[in-house]
């Protein structure tokens, strides 16, 4: 055991005194010291490094080989000298090289610092601009998808489809007696009528909120550009709120009451402005209830919320589907083993 420990200690001491200890093959000057190749010390100035390089370059230039067989040796030596000079003449590379000499065990860090200089240097502002542009494009594309999904939903919703069909017929867009010269198939006519109904809903229906028609002002790029304006607006609004309702103790107006109710409901602006079909809490008849029960007062809102939760529980308790779901969950839910219907 003692013999093994002595052997390991000898190997460790050998590595410490070995001239190639700390050097990595393939990095900088490989297993040789760049300073020793040029015959200069680590503290040498750039002028001394240049002087040492020129001296050795003249000596080992391939043209100085007296024999043909020496040409290969001179070429390799000249390339080694030129490589060492390129590393030490550049301040950044020399700093990285000195770091490797001082921290020979940090292999990953040394590899990173070496290869980092080969990475393309791109202005961070360009990176940020490209990233924001990509996000804005995806955001705008997603908004159009949401809008088209809302339109397709309203086209299938009986209430709005009947209204749209009535408007289209009143304007003579559909339902006209077919001319004998009309060679369209029933399928083509049906598709055209669907497009007309869709267009009527787009033009006549007020779809707002997260499913509203995309606006260029809502994309991230424009929002960032307009952010100083929005910030000033918010500061003015908040200052007005503090002055009127915290200091002067004035009563809330209808706009302020709806703002507080929206805040308590935790409804975003897009949800609050959405179509009642897509967000039922935004129905106008609900506004009358909100105002009648004075839900802008926190205590009243909490009581109203508790009542709504109780109503929802009672409805669910009467629902056959919910009862079936509860039995399913009681028996183990998604993790249970089932061998067919009960």
Coordinates of C-alpha atoms in Angstrom, one line a residue:
X1 CA 0.0 0.0 0.0
X2 CA 2.8 2.3 0.9
X3 CA 4.5 1.5 -2.4
X4 CA 1.4 2.5 -4.3
X5 CA 1.2 5.9 -2.5
X6 CA 4.9 6.6 -3.2
X7 CA 4.3 5.8 -6.9
X8 CA 1.4 8.2 -7.1
X9 CA 3.4 10.9 -5.3
X10 CA 6.3 10.5 -7.8
X11 CA 3.9 10.7 -10.7
X12 CA 2.4 13.9 -9.3
X13 CA 5.8 15.5 -8.7
X14 CA 6.8 14.5 -12.3
X15 CA 3.8 16.3 -13.7
X16 CA 4.6 19.4 -11.7
X17 CA 8.1 19.6 -12.9
X18 CA 7.3 18.4 -16.4
X19 CA 7.7 21.2 -19.0
X20 CA 4.4 20.2 -20.6
X21 CA 2.3 20.3 -17.4
X22 CA -0.6 22.6 -17.8
X23 CA -0.4 22.7 -21.6
X24 CA -3.2 21.2 -23.7
X25 CA -2.6 19.6 -27.1
X26 CA -4.4 21.6 -29.8
X27 CA -4.6 24.8 -27.8
X28 CA -2.3 27.7 -28.4
X29 CA 1.3 26.2 -28.9
X30 CA 0.3 22.7 -28.0
X31 CA 2.5 21.0 -25.4
X32 CA 5.2 23.7 -25.8
X33 CA 5.5 27.1 -24.1
X34 CA 4.9 30.0 -26.5
X35 CA 7.4 32.2 -24.6
X36 CA 10.1 29.6 -24.8
X37 CA 9.5 29.1 -28.6
X38 CA 10.2 32.8 -29.2
X39 CA 13.0 32.8 -26.6
X40 CA 11.4 35.6 -24.4
X41 CA 10.2 35.7 -20.8
X42 CA 6.6 36.0 -19.7
X43 CA 7.2 39.6 -18.7
X44 CA 8.5 40.6 -22.2
X45 CA 7.0 43.6 -23.9
X46 CA 5.4 43.5 -27.3
X47 CA 8.5 45.0 -28.8
X48 CA 10.7 42.3 -27.3
X49 CA 8.3 39.7 -28.6
X50 CA 8.4 41.2 -32.1
X51 CA 12.2 41.4 -32.0
X52 CA 12.5 37.7 -30.9
X53 CA 10.0 36.6 -33.7
X54 CA 11.9 38.5 -36.4
X55 CA 15.2 37.0 -35.3
X56 CA 13.9 33.4 -35.3
X57 CA 11.8 34.0 -38.5
X58 CA 15.0 34.9 -40.4
X59 CA 16.8 31.9 -39.1
X60 CA 14.1 29.4 -39.7
X61 CA 12.5 30.7 -42.9
X62 CA 12.1 27.8 -45.4
X63 CA 14.2 29.8 -47.9
X64 CA 17.1 29.5 -45.5
X65 CA 17.3 25.7 -45.7
X66 CA 20.5 24.7 -47.4
X67 CA 19.3 21.2 -48.3
X68 CA 16.0 20.0 -49.7
X69 CA 15.6 17.5 -46.8
X70 CA 15.9 20.3 -44.3
X71 CA 13.0 22.2 -46.0
X72 CA 10.3 20.3 -44.1
X73 CA 12.0 20.8 -40.7
X74 CA 12.4 24.6 -41.4
X75 CA 8.8 24.9 -42.5
X76 CA 7.4 23.2 -39.4
X77 CA 9.7 25.4 -37.1
X78 CA 8.7 28.5 -39.0
X79 CA 5.0 27.8 -38.6
X80 CA 5.5 27.1 -34.9
X81 CA 7.3 30.4 -34.5
X82 CA 4.6 32.3 -36.4
X83 CA 1.8 30.7 -34.3
X84 CA 3.5 31.6 -31.1
X85 CA 3.9 35.2 -32.3
X86 CA 0.3 35.5 -33.4
X87 CA -0.8 34.4 -29.9
X88 CA 1.5 36.6 -27.9
X89 CA 1.2 39.8 -30.0
X90 CA -2.6 39.9 -29.4
X91 CA -3.4 41.2 -26.0
X92 CA -6.6 39.2 -25.5
X93 CA -5.0 35.9 -26.7
X94 CA -2.0 36.5 -24.5
X95 CA -4.2 37.2 -21.5
X96 CA -6.1 33.9 -22.1
X97 CA -2.8 32.0 -22.6
X98 CA -1.4 33.4 -19.3
X99 CA -4.7 32.4 -17.6
X100 CA -4.1 28.8 -18.8
X101 CA -0.6 28.8 -17.5
X102 CA -1.8 30.0 -14.1
X103 CA -4.9 27.7 -14.0
X104 CA -3.8 24.5 -15.7
X105 CA -6.5 22.4 -14.1
X106 CA -9.4 24.4 -15.4
X107 CA -9.6 22.6 -18.7
X108 CA -13.2 23.5 -19.6
X109 CA -12.6 27.2 -18.9
X110 CA -9.4 27.1 -21.0
X111 CA -11.1 25.5 -23.9
X112 CA -13.9 28.0 -23.7
X113 CA -11.5 31.0 -23.6
X114 CA -9.5 29.6 -26.5
X115 CA -12.4 28.9 -28.9
X116 CA -14.4 32.0 -27.9
X117 CA -12.2 34.1 -30.1
X118 CA -13.4 32.2 -33.1
X119 CA -17.0 32.9 -32.4
X120 CA -18.5 35.6 -34.6
X121 CA -18.6 38.9 -32.8
X122 CA -22.2 40.2 -33.1
X123 CA -23.4 43.4 -31.6
X124 CA -25.7 42.6 -28.7
X125 CA -28.1 45.3 -29.9
X126 CA -28.6 43.4 -33.2
X127 CA -29.3 40.2 -31.2
X128 CA -31.9 41.9 -29.1
X129 CA -33.5 43.6 -32.1
X130 CA -33.8 40.3 -34.0
X131 CA -35.2 38.5 -30.9
X132 CA -37.8 41.2 -30.4
X133 CA -38.7 41.0 -34.1
X134 CA -39.2 37.2 -34.0
X135 CA -41.3 37.5 -30.9
X136 CA -43.4 40.3 -32.4
X137 CA -44.0 38.2 -35.6
X138 CA -45.1 35.2 -33.6
X139 CA -47.3 37.4 -31.4
X140 CA -49.0 38.9 -34.4
X141 CA -49.5 35.5 -36.1
X142 CA -51.0 34.1 -32.8
X143 CA -53.4 37.1 -32.6
X144 CA -54.7 36.4 -36.1
X145 CA -55.1 32.7 -35.2
X146 CA -57.1 33.7 -32.1
X147 CA -59.3 36.0 -34.1
X148 CA -60.0 33.5 -36.8
X149 CA -60.9 30.9 -34.0
X150 CA -63.3 33.4 -32.5
X151 CA -65.0 34.1 -35.8
X152 CA -65.3 30.4 -36.6
X153 CA -66.8 29.8 -33.1
X154 CA -69.4 32.6 -33.6
X155 CA -70.3 31.2 -37.0
X156 CA -71.3 28.0 -35.4
X157 CA -73.0 29.6 -32.4
X158 CA -76.8 29.5 -33.2
X159 CA -77.6 32.9 -31.6
X160 CA -75.1 34.8 -33.7
X161 CA -75.4 32.7 -36.8
X162 CA -79.2 33.4 -37.0
X163 CA -78.5 37.1 -36.6
X164 CA -75.9 37.0 -39.3
X165 CA -78.1 35.0 -41.7
X166 CA -80.9 37.5 -41.1
X167 CA -78.7 40.5 -41.9
X168 CA -77.3 38.8 -45.0
X169 CA -80.8 38.0 -46.3
X170 CA -82.0 41.5 -45.6
X171 CA -79.1 43.0 -47.6
X172 CA -79.7 40.5 -50.4
X173 CA -76.4 38.7 -50.0
X174 CA -77.9 35.2 -49.7
X175 CA -81.3 33.6 -50.2
X176 CA -81.8 35.0 -53.7
X177 CA -83.6 32.9 -56.3
X178 CA -81.1 31.0 -58.3
X179 CA -80.8 31.9 -62.0
X180 CA -81.0 29.2 -64.6
X181 CA -77.7 30.3 -66.0
X182 CA -76.0 29.8 -62.6
X183 CA -73.9 26.7 -63.1
X184 CA -72.5 26.6 -59.5
X185 CA -72.9 23.4 -57.6
X186 CA -74.8 23.2 -54.3
X187 CA -71.5 22.7 -52.5
X188 CA -70.0 25.9 -54.1
X189 CA -73.1 27.9 -53.2
X190 CA -73.0 26.6 -49.6
X191 CA -69.3 27.6 -49.3
X192 CA -70.0 31.1 -50.6
X193 CA -72.8 31.6 -48.2
X194 CA -70.6 30.5 -45.3
X195 CA -68.0 33.1 -46.4
X196 CA -70.7 35.8 -46.5
X197 CA -72.0 34.8 -43.0
X198 CA -68.4 34.9 -41.7
X199 CA -67.9 38.4 -43.3
X200 CA -71.1 39.7 -41.8
X201 CA -70.1 38.5 -38.3
X202 CA -66.6 40.1 -38.8
X203 CA -68.2 43.4 -39.8
X204 CA -71.2 43.5 -37.5
X205 CA -70.0 41.7 -34.4
X206 CA -67.9 43.6 -31.9
X207 CA -65.2 41.1 -30.9
X208 CA -62.8 42.6 -28.3
X209 CA -60.3 41.4 -25.8
X210 CA -57.9 38.5 -26.5
X211 CA -59.9 37.4 -29.6
X212 CA -60.2 40.9 -31.1
X213 CA -59.0 41.7 -34.6
X214 CA -55.2 42.1 -34.4
X215 CA -53.9 45.6 -34.1
X216 CA -50.3 46.5 -35.0
X217 CA -50.1 48.6 -31.9
X218 CA -50.4 45.5 -29.7
X219 CA -47.2 43.8 -30.8
X220 CA -44.2 43.8 -28.6
X221 CA -42.0 46.1 -30.7
X222 CA -44.7 48.9 -30.8
X223 CA -45.5 48.4 -27.1
X224 CA -41.8 49.0 -26.2
X225 CA -41.6 52.1 -28.4
X226 CA -44.8 53.5 -26.8
X227 CA -43.9 52.4 -23.3
X228 CA -42.7 55.8 -22.1
X229 CA -46.0 57.3 -23.2
X230 CA -47.9 54.5 -21.4
X231 CA -45.8 55.1 -18.3
X232 CA -46.6 58.8 -18.2
X233 CA -50.3 58.0 -18.7
X234 CA -50.2 55.6 -15.7
X235 CA -48.4 58.1 -13.5
X236 CA -51.0 60.7 -14.3
X237 CA -53.9 58.3 -13.7
X238 CA -52.4 57.0 -10.4
X239 CA -51.8 60.6 -9.2
X240 CA -55.3 61.5 -10.0
X241 CA -56.6 58.5 -8.2
X242 CA -54.6 59.3 -5.1
X243 CA -55.7 62.9 -5.1
X244 CA -59.4 62.3 -5.7
X245 CA -60.1 59.2 -3.7
X246 CA -57.3 58.9 -1.0
X247 CA -56.8 62.6 -0.1
X248 CA -60.1 64.3 -1.1
X249 CA -62.2 61.2 -0.2
X250 CA -64.5 61.7 -3.2
X251 CA -67.0 59.0 -4.2
X252 CA -66.2 56.6 -7.0
X253 CA -67.7 57.3 -10.4
X254 CA -69.0 54.4 -12.6
X255 CA -65.7 54.0 -14.4
X256 CA -63.8 53.7 -11.1
X257 CA -66.3 51.3 -9.7
X258 CA -66.0 49.0 -12.7
X259 CA -62.2 49.2 -12.5
X260 CA -62.3 48.0 -8.9
X261 CA -64.8 45.2 -9.7
X262 CA -62.5 44.1 -12.6
X263 CA -59.6 44.1 -10.2
X264 CA -61.4 41.9 -7.7
X265 CA -62.5 39.5 -10.4
X266 CA -58.8 39.3 -11.5
X267 CA -60.0 39.8 -15.1
X268 CA -57.4 41.1 -17.5
X269 CA -58.2 44.0 -19.8
X270 CA -58.5 41.6 -22.8
X271 CA -61.0 39.4 -20.8
X272 CA -63.0 42.3 -19.6
X273 CA -63.3 43.7 -23.1
X274 CA -64.0 40.3 -24.7
X275 CA -67.2 39.3 -26.3
X276 CA -69.8 38.0 -23.7
X277 CA -69.8 34.7 -25.5
X278 CA -66.1 34.2 -24.9
X279 CA -66.1 35.8 -21.4
X280 CA -69.6 35.6 -19.7
X281 CA -68.6 37.9 -16.8
X282 CA -68.5 40.7 -19.4
X283 CA -72.2 40.5 -20.2
X284 CA -74.0 43.8 -19.8
X285 CA -76.7 42.3 -17.6
X286 CA -73.9 41.3 -15.1
X287 CA -72.9 44.9 -14.9
X288 CA -76.3 45.8 -13.5
X289 CA -75.9 43.1 -10.9
X290 CA -72.4 44.3 -10.0
X291 CA -73.6 47.9 -9.6
X292 CA -76.7 46.9 -7.7
X293 CA -74.8 44.8 -5.2
X294 CA -72.1 47.4 -4.9
X295 CA -69.3 44.9 -5.6
X296 CA -66.7 47.7 -5.8
X297 CA -66.7 47.4 -2.0
X298 CA -64.4 44.5 -1.0
X299 CA -66.7 43.1 1.7
X300 CA -69.7 43.0 -0.7
X301 CA -67.6 41.4 -3.4
X302 CA -66.3 38.6 -1.1
X303 CA -69.9 37.8 0.0
X304 CA -71.1 37.8 -3.7
X305 CA -68.2 35.5 -4.6
X306 CA -69.0 33.1 -1.8
X307 CA -72.6 32.9 -2.9
X308 CA -71.6 32.2 -6.5
X309 CA -69.3 29.4 -5.4
X310 CA -72.2 27.9 -3.4
X311 CA -74.4 28.1 -6.4
X312 CA -71.8 26.4 -8.6
X313 CA -71.4 23.6 -6.0
X314 CA -75.2 23.1 -5.9
X315 CA -75.4 22.9 -9.7
X316 CA -72.5 20.5 -9.9
X317 CA -74.0 18.3 -7.2
X318 CA -77.2 18.0 -9.4
X319 CA -75.2 17.2 -12.5
X320 CA -75.2 13.5 -13.4
X321 CA -71.9 14.0 -15.3
X322 CA -70.2 15.5 -12.3
X323 CA -71.5 12.7 -10.0
X324 CA -70.0 10.2 -12.4
X325 CA -66.7 12.1 -12.4
X326 CA -66.7 12.2 -8.6
X327 CA -67.2 8.4 -8.5
X328 CA -64.5 8.0 -11.0
X329 CA -62.0 10.1 -9.0
X330 CA -63.1 8.4 -5.7
X331 CA -62.1 5.0 -7.2
X332 CA -58.7 6.2 -8.1
X333 CA -59.0 8.6 -11.0
X334 CA -56.7 8.2 -14.0
X335 CA -54.6 5.6 -12.1
X336 CA -57.3 3.0 -11.7
X337 CA -57.5 -0.2 -13.7
X338 CA -60.8 -0.6 -15.6
X339 CA -62.1 -3.7 -17.3
X340 CA -65.1 -2.3 -19.1
X341 CA -68.3 -0.5 -18.1
X342 CA -69.7 -1.0 -14.6

